[in-house]
Coordinates of C-alpha atoms and ligand atoms in Angstrom, one line a residue:
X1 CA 0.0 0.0 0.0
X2 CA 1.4 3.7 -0.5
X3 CA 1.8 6.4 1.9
X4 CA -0.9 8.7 2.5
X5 CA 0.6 11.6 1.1
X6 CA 1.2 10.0 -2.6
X7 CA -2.7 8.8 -3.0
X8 CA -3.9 12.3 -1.8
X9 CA -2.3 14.1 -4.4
X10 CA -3.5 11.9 -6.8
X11 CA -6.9 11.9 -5.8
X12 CA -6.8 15.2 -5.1
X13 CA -6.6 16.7 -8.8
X14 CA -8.8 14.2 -9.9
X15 CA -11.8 15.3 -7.4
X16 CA -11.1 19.0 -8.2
X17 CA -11.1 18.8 -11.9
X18 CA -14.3 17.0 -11.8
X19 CA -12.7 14.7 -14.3
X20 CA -15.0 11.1 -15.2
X21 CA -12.5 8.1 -15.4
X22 CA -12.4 6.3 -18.4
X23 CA -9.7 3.8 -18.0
X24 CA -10.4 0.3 -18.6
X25 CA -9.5 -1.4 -15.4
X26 CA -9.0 -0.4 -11.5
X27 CA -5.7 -1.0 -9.9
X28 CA -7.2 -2.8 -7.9
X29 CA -10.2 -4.9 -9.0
X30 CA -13.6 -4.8 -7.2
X31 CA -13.9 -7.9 -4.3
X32 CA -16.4 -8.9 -1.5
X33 CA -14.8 -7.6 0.6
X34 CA -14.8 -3.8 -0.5
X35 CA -18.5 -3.8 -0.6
X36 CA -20.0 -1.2 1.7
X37 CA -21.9 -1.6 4.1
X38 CA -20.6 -4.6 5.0
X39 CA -22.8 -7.4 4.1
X40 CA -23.9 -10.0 6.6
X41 CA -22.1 -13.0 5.6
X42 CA -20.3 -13.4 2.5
X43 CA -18.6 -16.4 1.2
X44 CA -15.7 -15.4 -2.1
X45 CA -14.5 -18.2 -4.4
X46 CA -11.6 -17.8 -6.6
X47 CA -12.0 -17.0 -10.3
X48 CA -14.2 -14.5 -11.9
X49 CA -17.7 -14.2 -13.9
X50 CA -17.2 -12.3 -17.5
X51 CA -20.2 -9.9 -18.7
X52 CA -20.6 -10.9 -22.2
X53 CA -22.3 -8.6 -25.0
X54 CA -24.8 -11.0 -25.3
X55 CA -25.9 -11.3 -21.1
X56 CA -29.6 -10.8 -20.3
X57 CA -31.5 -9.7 -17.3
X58 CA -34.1 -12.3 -16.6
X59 CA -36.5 -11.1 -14.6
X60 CA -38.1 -14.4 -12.9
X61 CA -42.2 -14.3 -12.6
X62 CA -44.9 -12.2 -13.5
X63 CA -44.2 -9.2 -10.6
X64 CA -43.8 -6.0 -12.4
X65 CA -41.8 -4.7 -10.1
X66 CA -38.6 -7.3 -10.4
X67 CA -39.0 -6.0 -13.7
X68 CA -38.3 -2.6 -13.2
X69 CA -35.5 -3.5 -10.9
X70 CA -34.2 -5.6 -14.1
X71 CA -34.7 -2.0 -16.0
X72 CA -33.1 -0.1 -13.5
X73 CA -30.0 -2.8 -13.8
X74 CA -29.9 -2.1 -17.2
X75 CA -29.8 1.5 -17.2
X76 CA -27.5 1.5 -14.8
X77 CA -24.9 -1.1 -16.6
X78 CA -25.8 -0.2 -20.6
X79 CA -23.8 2.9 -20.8
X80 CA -20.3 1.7 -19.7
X81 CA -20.6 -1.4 -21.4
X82 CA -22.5 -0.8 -24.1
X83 CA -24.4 -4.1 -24.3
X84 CA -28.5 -4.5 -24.7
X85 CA -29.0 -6.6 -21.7
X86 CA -32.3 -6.6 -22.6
X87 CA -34.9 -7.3 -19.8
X88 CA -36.7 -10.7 -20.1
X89 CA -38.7 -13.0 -18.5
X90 CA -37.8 -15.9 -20.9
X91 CA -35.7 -19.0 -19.0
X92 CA -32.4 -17.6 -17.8
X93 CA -29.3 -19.5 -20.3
X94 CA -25.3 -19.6 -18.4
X95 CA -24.0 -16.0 -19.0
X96 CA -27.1 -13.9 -18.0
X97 CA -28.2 -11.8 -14.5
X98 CA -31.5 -13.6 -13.1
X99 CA -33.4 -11.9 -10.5
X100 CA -36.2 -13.8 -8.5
X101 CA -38.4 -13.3 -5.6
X102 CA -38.9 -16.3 -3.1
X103 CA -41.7 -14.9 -0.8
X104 CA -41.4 -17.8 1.6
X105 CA -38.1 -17.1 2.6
X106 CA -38.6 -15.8 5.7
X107 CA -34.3 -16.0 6.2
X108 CA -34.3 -12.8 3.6
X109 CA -36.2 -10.4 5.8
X110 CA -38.3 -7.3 4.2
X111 CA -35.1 -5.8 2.5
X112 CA -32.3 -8.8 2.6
X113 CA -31.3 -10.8 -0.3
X114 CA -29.0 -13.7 -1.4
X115 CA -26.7 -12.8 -4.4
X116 CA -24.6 -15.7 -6.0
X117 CA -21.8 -15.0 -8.7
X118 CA -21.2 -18.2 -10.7
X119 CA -19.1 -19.2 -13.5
X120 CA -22.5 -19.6 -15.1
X121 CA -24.0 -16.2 -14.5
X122 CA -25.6 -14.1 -11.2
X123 CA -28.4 -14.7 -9.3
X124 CA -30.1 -12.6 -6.8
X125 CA -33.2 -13.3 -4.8
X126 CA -35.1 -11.5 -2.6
X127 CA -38.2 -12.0 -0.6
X128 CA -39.6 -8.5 -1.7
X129 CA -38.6 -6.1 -4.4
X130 CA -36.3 -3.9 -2.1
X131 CA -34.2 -6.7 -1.7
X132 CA -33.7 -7.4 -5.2
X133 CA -32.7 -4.1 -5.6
X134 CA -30.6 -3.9 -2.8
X135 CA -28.5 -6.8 -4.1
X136 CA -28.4 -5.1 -7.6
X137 CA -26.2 -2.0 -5.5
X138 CA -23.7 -5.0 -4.3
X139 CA -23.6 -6.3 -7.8
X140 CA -23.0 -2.8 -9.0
X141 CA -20.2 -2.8 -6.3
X142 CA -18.7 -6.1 -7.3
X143 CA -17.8 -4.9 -11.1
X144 CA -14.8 -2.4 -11.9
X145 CA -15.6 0.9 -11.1
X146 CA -15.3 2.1 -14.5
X147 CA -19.3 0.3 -15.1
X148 CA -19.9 3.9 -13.4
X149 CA -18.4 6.3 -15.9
X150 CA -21.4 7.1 -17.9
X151 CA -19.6 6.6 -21.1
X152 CA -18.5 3.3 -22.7
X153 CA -15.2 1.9 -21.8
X154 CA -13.6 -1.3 -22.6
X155 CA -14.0 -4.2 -20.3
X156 CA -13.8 -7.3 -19.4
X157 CA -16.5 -6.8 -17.4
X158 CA -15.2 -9.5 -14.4
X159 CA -17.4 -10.1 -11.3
X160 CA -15.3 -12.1 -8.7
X161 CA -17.4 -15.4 -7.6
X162 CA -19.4 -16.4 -4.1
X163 CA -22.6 -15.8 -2.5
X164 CA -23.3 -12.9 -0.2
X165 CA -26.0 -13.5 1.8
X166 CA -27.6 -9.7 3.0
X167 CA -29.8 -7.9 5.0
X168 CA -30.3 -4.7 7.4
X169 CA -29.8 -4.3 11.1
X170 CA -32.2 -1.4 11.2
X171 CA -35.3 -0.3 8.8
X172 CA -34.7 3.6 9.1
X173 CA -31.3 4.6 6.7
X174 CA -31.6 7.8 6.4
X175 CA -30.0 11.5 4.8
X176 CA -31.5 14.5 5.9
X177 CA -31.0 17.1 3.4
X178 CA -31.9 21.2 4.3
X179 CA -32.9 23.1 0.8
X180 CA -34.4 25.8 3.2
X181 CA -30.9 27.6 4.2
X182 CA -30.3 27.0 0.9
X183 CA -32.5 25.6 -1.9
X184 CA -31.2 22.3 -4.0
X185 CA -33.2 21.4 -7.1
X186 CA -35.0 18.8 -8.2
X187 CA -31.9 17.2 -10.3
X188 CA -29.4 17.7 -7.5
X189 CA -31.9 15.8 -5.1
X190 CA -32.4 12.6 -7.6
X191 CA -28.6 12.9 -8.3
X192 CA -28.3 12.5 -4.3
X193 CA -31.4 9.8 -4.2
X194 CA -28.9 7.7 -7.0
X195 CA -25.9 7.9 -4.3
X196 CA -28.0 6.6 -1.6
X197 CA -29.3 4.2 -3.0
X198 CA -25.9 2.6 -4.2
X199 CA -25.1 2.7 -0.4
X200 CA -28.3 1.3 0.5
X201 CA -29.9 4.5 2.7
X202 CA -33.9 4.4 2.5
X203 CA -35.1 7.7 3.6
X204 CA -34.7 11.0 2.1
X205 CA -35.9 13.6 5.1
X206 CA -36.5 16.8 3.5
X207 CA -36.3 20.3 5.5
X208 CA -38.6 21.6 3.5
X209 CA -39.3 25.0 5.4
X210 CA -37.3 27.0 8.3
X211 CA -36.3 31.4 9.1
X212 CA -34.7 31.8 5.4
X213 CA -37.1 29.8 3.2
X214 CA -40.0 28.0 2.2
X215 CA -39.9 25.4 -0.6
X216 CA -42.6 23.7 -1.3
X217 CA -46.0 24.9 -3.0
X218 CA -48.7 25.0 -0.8
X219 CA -51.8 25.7 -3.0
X220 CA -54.2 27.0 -0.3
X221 CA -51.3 29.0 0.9
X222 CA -49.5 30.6 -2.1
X223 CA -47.7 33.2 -0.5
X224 CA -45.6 31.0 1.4
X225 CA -43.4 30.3 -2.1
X226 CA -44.0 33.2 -3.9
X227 CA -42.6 35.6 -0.8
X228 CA -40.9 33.2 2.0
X229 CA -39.4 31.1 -1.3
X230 CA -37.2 33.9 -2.9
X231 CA -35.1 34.1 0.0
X232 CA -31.9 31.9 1.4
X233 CA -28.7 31.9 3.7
X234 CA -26.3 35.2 2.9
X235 CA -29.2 36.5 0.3
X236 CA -28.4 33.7 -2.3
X237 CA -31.0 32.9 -4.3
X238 CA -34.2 31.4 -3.3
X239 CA -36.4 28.7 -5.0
X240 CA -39.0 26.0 -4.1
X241 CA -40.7 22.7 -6.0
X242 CA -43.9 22.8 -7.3
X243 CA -45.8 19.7 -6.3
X244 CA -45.6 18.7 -9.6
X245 CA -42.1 18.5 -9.4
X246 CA -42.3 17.2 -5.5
X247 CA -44.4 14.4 -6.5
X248 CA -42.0 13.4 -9.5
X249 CA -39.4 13.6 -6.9
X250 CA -41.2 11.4 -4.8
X251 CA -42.1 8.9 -7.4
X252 CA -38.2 8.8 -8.8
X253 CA -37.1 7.9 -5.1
X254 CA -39.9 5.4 -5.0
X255 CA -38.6 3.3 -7.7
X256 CA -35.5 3.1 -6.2
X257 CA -37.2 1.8 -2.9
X258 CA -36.7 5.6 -0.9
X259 CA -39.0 7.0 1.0
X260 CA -39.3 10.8 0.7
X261 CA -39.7 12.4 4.7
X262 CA -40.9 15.6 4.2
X263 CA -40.3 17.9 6.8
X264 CA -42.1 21.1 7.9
X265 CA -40.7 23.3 10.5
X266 CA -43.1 24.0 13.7
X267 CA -43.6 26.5 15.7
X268 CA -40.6 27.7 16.0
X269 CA -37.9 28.2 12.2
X270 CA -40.9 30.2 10.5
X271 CA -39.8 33.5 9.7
X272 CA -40.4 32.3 6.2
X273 CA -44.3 31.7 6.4
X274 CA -44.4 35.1 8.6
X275 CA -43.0 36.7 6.4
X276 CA -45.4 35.9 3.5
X277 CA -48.5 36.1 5.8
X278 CA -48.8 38.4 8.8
X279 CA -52.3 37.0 9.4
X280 CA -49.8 34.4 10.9
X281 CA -48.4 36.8 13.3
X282 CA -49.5 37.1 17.0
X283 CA -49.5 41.2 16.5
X284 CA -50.2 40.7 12.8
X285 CA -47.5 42.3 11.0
X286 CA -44.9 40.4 9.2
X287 CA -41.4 40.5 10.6
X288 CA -38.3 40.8 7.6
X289 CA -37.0 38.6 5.4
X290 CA -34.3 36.6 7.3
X291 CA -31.0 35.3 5.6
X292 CA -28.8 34.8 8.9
X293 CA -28.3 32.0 10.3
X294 CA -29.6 31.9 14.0
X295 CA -32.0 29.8 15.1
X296 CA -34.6 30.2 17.9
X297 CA -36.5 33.6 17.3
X298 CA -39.5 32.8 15.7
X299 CA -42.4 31.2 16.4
X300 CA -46.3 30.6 15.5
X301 CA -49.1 32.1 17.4
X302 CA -49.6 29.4 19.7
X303 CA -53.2 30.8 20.9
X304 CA -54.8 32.0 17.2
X305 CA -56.9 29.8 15.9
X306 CA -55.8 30.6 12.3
X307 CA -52.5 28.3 13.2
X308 CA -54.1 25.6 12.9
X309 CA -56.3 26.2 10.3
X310 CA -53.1 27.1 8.3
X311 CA -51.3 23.7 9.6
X312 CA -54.5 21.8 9.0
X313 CA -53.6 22.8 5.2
X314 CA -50.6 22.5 5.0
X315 CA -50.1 18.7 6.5
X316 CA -52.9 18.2 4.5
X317 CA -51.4 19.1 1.2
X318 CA -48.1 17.5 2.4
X319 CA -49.9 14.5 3.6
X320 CA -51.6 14.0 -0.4
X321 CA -48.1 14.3 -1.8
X322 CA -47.0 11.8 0.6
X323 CA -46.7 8.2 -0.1
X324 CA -45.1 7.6 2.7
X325 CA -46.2 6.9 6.4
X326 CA -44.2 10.1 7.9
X327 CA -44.5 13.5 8.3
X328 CA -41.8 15.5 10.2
X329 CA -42.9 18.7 12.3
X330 CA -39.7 20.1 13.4
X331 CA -40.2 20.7 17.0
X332 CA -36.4 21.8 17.3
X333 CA -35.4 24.8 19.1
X334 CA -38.4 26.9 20.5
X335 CA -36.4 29.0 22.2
X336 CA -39.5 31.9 21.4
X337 CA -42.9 29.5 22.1
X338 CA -43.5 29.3 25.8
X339 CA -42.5 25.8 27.3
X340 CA -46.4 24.7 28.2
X341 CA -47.6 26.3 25.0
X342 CA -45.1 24.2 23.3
X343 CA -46.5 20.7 24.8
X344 CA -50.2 22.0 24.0
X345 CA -48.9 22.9 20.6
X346 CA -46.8 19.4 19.9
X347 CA -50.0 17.6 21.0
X348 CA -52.7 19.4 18.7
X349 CA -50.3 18.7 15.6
X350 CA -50.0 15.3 16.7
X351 CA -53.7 14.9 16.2
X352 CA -53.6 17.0 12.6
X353 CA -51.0 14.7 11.2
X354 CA -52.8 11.4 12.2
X355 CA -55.8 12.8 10.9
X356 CA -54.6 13.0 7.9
X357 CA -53.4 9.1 8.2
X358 CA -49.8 9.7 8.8
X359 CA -47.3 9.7 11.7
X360 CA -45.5 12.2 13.2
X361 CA -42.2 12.7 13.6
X362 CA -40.1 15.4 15.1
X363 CA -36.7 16.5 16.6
X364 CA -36.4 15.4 19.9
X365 CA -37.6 18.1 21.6
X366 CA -41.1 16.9 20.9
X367 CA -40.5 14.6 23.8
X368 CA -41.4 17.7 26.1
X369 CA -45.2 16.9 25.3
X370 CA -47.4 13.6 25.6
X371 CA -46.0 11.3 22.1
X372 CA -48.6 8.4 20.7
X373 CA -46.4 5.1 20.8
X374 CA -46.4 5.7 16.8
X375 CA -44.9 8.9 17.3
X376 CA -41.1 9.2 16.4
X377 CA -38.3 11.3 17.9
X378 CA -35.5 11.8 15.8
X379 CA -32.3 12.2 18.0
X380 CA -29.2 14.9 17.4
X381 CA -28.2 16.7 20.9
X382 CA -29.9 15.9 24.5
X383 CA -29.9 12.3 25.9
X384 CA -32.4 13.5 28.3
X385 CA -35.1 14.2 25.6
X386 CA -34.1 10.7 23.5
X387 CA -34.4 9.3 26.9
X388 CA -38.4 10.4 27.3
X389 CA -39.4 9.8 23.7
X390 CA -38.3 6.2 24.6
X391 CA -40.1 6.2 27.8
X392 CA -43.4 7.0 26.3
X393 CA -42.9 4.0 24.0
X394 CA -41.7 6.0 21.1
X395 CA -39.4 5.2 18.7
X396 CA -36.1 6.7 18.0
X397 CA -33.8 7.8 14.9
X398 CA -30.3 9.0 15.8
X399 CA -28.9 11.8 14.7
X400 CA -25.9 12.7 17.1
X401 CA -24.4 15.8 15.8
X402 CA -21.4 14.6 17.1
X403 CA -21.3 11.3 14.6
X404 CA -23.7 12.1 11.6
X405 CA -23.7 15.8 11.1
X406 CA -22.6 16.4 8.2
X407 CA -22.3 19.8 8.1
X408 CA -19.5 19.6 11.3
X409 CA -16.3 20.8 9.9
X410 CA -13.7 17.3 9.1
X411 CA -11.1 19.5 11.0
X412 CA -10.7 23.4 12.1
X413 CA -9.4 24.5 9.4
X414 CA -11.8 23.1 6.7
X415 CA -13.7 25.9 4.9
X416 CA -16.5 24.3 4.6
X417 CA -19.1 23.6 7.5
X418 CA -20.1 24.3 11.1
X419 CA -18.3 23.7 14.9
X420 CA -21.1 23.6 16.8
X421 CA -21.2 20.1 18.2
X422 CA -17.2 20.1 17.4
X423 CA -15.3 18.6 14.2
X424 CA -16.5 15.1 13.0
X425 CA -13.4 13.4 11.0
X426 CA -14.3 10.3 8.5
X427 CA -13.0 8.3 11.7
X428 CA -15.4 9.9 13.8
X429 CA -18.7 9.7 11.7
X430 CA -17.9 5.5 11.6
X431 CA -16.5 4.8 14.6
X432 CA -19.7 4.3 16.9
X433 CA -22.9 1.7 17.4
X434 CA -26.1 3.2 17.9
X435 CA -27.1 0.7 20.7
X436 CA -24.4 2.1 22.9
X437 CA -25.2 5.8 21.5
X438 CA -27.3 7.5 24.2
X439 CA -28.0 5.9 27.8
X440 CA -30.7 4.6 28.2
X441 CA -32.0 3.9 24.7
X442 CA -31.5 0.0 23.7
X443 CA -31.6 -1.2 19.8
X444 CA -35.0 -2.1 19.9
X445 CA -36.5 1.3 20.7
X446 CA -34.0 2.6 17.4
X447 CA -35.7 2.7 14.3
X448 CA -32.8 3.1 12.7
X449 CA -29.8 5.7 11.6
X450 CA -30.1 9.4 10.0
X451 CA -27.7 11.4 8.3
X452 CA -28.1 15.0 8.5
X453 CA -27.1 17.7 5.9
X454 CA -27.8 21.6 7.2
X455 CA -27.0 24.2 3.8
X456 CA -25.7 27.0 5.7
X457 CA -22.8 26.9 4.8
X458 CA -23.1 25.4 1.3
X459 CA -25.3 26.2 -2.1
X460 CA -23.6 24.1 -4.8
X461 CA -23.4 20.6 -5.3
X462 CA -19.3 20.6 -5.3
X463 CA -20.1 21.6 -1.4
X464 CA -22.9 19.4 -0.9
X465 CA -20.4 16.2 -1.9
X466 CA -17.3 17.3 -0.1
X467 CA -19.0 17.5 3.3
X468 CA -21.2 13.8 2.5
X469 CA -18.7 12.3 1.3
X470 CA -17.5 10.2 2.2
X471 CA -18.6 10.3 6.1
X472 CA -22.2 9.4 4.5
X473 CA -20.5 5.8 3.9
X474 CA -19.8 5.3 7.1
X475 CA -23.0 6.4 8.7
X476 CA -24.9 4.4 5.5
X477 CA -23.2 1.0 7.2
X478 CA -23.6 2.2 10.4
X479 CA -27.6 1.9 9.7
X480 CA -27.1 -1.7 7.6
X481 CA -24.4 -3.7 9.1
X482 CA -24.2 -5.4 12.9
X483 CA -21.2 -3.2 14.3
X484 CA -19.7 -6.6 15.5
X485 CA -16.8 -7.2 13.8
X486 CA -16.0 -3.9 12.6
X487 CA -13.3 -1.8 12.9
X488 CA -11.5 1.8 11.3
X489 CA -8.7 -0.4 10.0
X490 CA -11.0 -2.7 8.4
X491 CA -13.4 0.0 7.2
X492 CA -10.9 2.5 5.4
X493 CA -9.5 0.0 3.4
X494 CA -12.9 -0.8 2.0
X495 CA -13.6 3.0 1.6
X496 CA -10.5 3.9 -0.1
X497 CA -11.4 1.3 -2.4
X498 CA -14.8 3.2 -3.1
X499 CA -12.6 6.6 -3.9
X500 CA -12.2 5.6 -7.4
X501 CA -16.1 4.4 -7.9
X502 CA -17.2 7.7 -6.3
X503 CA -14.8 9.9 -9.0
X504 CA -16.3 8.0 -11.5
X505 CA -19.6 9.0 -10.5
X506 CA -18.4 12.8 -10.5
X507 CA -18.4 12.6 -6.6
X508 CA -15.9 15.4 -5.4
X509 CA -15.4 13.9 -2.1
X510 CA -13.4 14.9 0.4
X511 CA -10.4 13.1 0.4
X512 CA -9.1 13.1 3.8
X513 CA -5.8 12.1 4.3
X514 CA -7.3 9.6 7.1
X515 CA -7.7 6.9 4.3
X516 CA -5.5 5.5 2.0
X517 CA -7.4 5.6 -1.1
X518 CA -7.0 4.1 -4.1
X519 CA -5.5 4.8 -7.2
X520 CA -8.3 5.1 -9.9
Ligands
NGO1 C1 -29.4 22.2 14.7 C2 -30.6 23.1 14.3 C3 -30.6 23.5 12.8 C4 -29.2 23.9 12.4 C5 -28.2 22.8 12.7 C6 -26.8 23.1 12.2 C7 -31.3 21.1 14.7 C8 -32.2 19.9 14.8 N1 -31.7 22.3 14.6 O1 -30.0 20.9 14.5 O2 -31.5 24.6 12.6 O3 -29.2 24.1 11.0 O4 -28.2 22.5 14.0 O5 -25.9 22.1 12.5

């Protein structure tokens, strides 16, 4: 292996320059046990699989949906190696990519799968469609990084041989991204859903509203775009999605088995929708346009009865464009709503968002009022507060700030980011189980893991990727893989073999000098 200092300046120019890879074959060709997260048992064999030109997808029995997993194989392998793999469901023949649901195999779980690379060809199988696709990412993982490229490139197109056999530890695998501090369109966000997914993460939360800006269309409230959408961090420029584009949004993640979390910031973050309406106001004038970035001096007007007639509407319309069983309220720093008006407050929205057949969800200072069991607190600061969510016999999703921030600075001196809750190196963001996490809350009150990407300090996607990736990795195998087992030494070998893959993509990750990458 190299020194540090000889693979940084290689990767470095690569990242910068934004440059696509097109050489035929990695150093260092793809093997089980680079695949991140780390799947649950795996089993290599020497020799290798070839992708021929004439390889089909067979996609086994009449389920549309292992189908469009076959199609989204396809798509995803077509460009690079410029063969039709054209999807069928006609008997698979040696050389081809068969996918197959076994419903009755209660050993795959909900989302596992069971992926075998033969001289013969590759199988996966899954109990449900997620599965499938799930194993499709591995597969993706288990050919030369140049199948990424976009562009065709020569191959061979070798797939080392074994069986992985795969599955989650926890449901929730999650990214939070804020477009309200600053607004990231609808291509950056599907670009973002494609790197999840190829890491396995489930849920896309998006802050869809806080002091700076408001980003999705609310028909019944049309103000809240066309005045508290223009506006973002440092008076960049604004913007929001129409629910036309939301919903296509939501429907692309879909397909790719992600769950869009929309998020609307309660009572307090709302200088956005004051600013559209003063109606809203409790002396009913609208305060200024905010593009700071404090936190804690606004609120709703806990006692007017137009609050909730206004959230009523707005869950509502977010609720419609919501497949999903979540909606996220916020609830995070109140510091201008009155403690007990707070509680009353959490507790009427509770009621709005299930009757409009969802559940809530909200930062864990919504543990302050009385949660439903369904009710989920999503984690990031206070122990105390995770702690009472979990005694009410709600559900938790960590966030430590001090693990899966992503906006916390790698080091002092990085320009990009925040120091809040301190710096958070690659090490740092892996290095931790979420059953040991906070006191008090065991594994099976955790829904799962969350990611969490504030904008303040970023508005382009070269910024967006440099402070994901590649601590989003990490936290991605933090939410799949048993932390048995596991270790930094282990890990950043696997991730530096990921560097190349991820400049391929047009990642510009961050490459810190922590990990020995790889030469592309
Ligand atoms: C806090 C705050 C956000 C900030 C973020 C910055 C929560 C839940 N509320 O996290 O408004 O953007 O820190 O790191």
């Amino acid at each position: 292996m190299r020194g540090h200092a000889a693979l940084v300046v290689l990767a470095v120019p690569l990242v910068a320059a934004g440059l696509v890879v097109s050489r035929a074959a990695p150093a260092v060709s793809p093997s089980f046990a680079s695949v991140i997260p780390k799947p649950l048992a795996e089993a290599p064999e020497r020799g290798a699989f070839t992708l021929g030109p004439a390889a089909r997808i067979v996609a086994t029995g009449t389920s549309p949906e292992v189908a469009r997993v076959g199609r989204l194989l396809a798509g995803a392998l077509r460009p690079a190696t410029g063969f039709r793999l054209p999807v069928t469901r006609t008997p698979g023949r040696a050389g081809d990519i068969a996918l197959s649901l076994a419903p009755g195999d209660r050993s795959l779980g909900d989302e596992g799968y069971r992926l075998r690379v033969g001289q013969d060809g590759v199988t996966i199988m899954a109990r449900h469609p997620a599965g499938l696709f799930w194993g499709t990412q591995t597969l993706r993982q288990l050919l030369p990084v140049s199948i990424e490229t976009g562009s065709r490139v020569e191959g061979p197109w070798r797939i080392p041989l074994g069986t992985i056999h795969d599955g989650p530890r926890f449901a929730w695998r999650g990214m939070m991204l804020d477009v309200a501090r600053h607004f990231f369109g609808v291509d950056e966000v599907k670009r973002l859903i494609d790197l999840m997914a190829l890491y396995k993460l489930n849920r896309l939360h998006l802050h869809l509203t806080d002091d700076q800006g408001w980003r999705i269309a609310i028909r019944s409230w049309p103000r809240l775009t066309q005045v508290g959408g223009r506006t973002a961090v440092n008076g960049d420029p604004g913007g929001f999605y129409s629910q036309r584009q939301y919903r296509a949004l939501v429907a692309y993640a879909q397909t790719r088995f992600v769950e869009v979390v929309p998020e609307i910031d309660m009572p307090g973050h709302v200088n956005a929708a004051l600013a559209s309406y003063a109606r809203l106001t409790c002396n009913g004038k609208s305060p200024a346009p905010y593009t700071g970035i404090d936190v804690g001096f606004s609120s709703l007007c806990i006692d007017k009865e137009l609050t909730y007639r206004f959230l009523d509407d707005v869950i509502g319309e977010v609720a419609a464009l919501t497949p999903g069983r979540y909606v996220h309220i916020g609830g995070d720093e109140a510091h201008s709503t009155d403690p007990a008006d707070y509680r009353r407050f959490v507790e009427r929205v509770q009621q709005i968002v299930r009757a409009y057949g969802k559940r809530m969800l909200g930062w864990e200072e919504i543990a302050r009022a009385r949660l439903r069991r369904t009710s989920v607190a999503q984690h990031w600061q206070s122990p105390e507060l995770a702690r009472r969510a979990v005694e009410q016999g709600a559900k938790v999703v960590l966030s430590p700030a001090t693990k899966a921030y992503l906006d916390m600075k790698y080091t002092p001196s990085y320009p990009l980011g925040l120091v809040w809750a301190g710096t958070t190196s690659v090490r740092d963001a892996y290095e931790w189980d979420p059953a040991t996490q906070v006191d008090g809350v065991p594994e099976q009150s955790i829904l799962g893991v969350e990611a969490a990407l504030w904008s303040e300090t970023i508005d382009t996607r070269a910024g967006l990727d440099a402070l994901a990736f590649p601590r989003l990795l990490g936290l991605a195998e933090r939410a799949w893989s048993p932390a048995a087992g596991r270790s930094w030494r282990e890990y950043r070998t696997r991730l530096a073999a990921q560097g190349p893959r991820l400049a391929a993509l047009g990642v510009a990750f961050h490459p810190s000098p922590e990990v020995p990458w790889q030469e592309p």
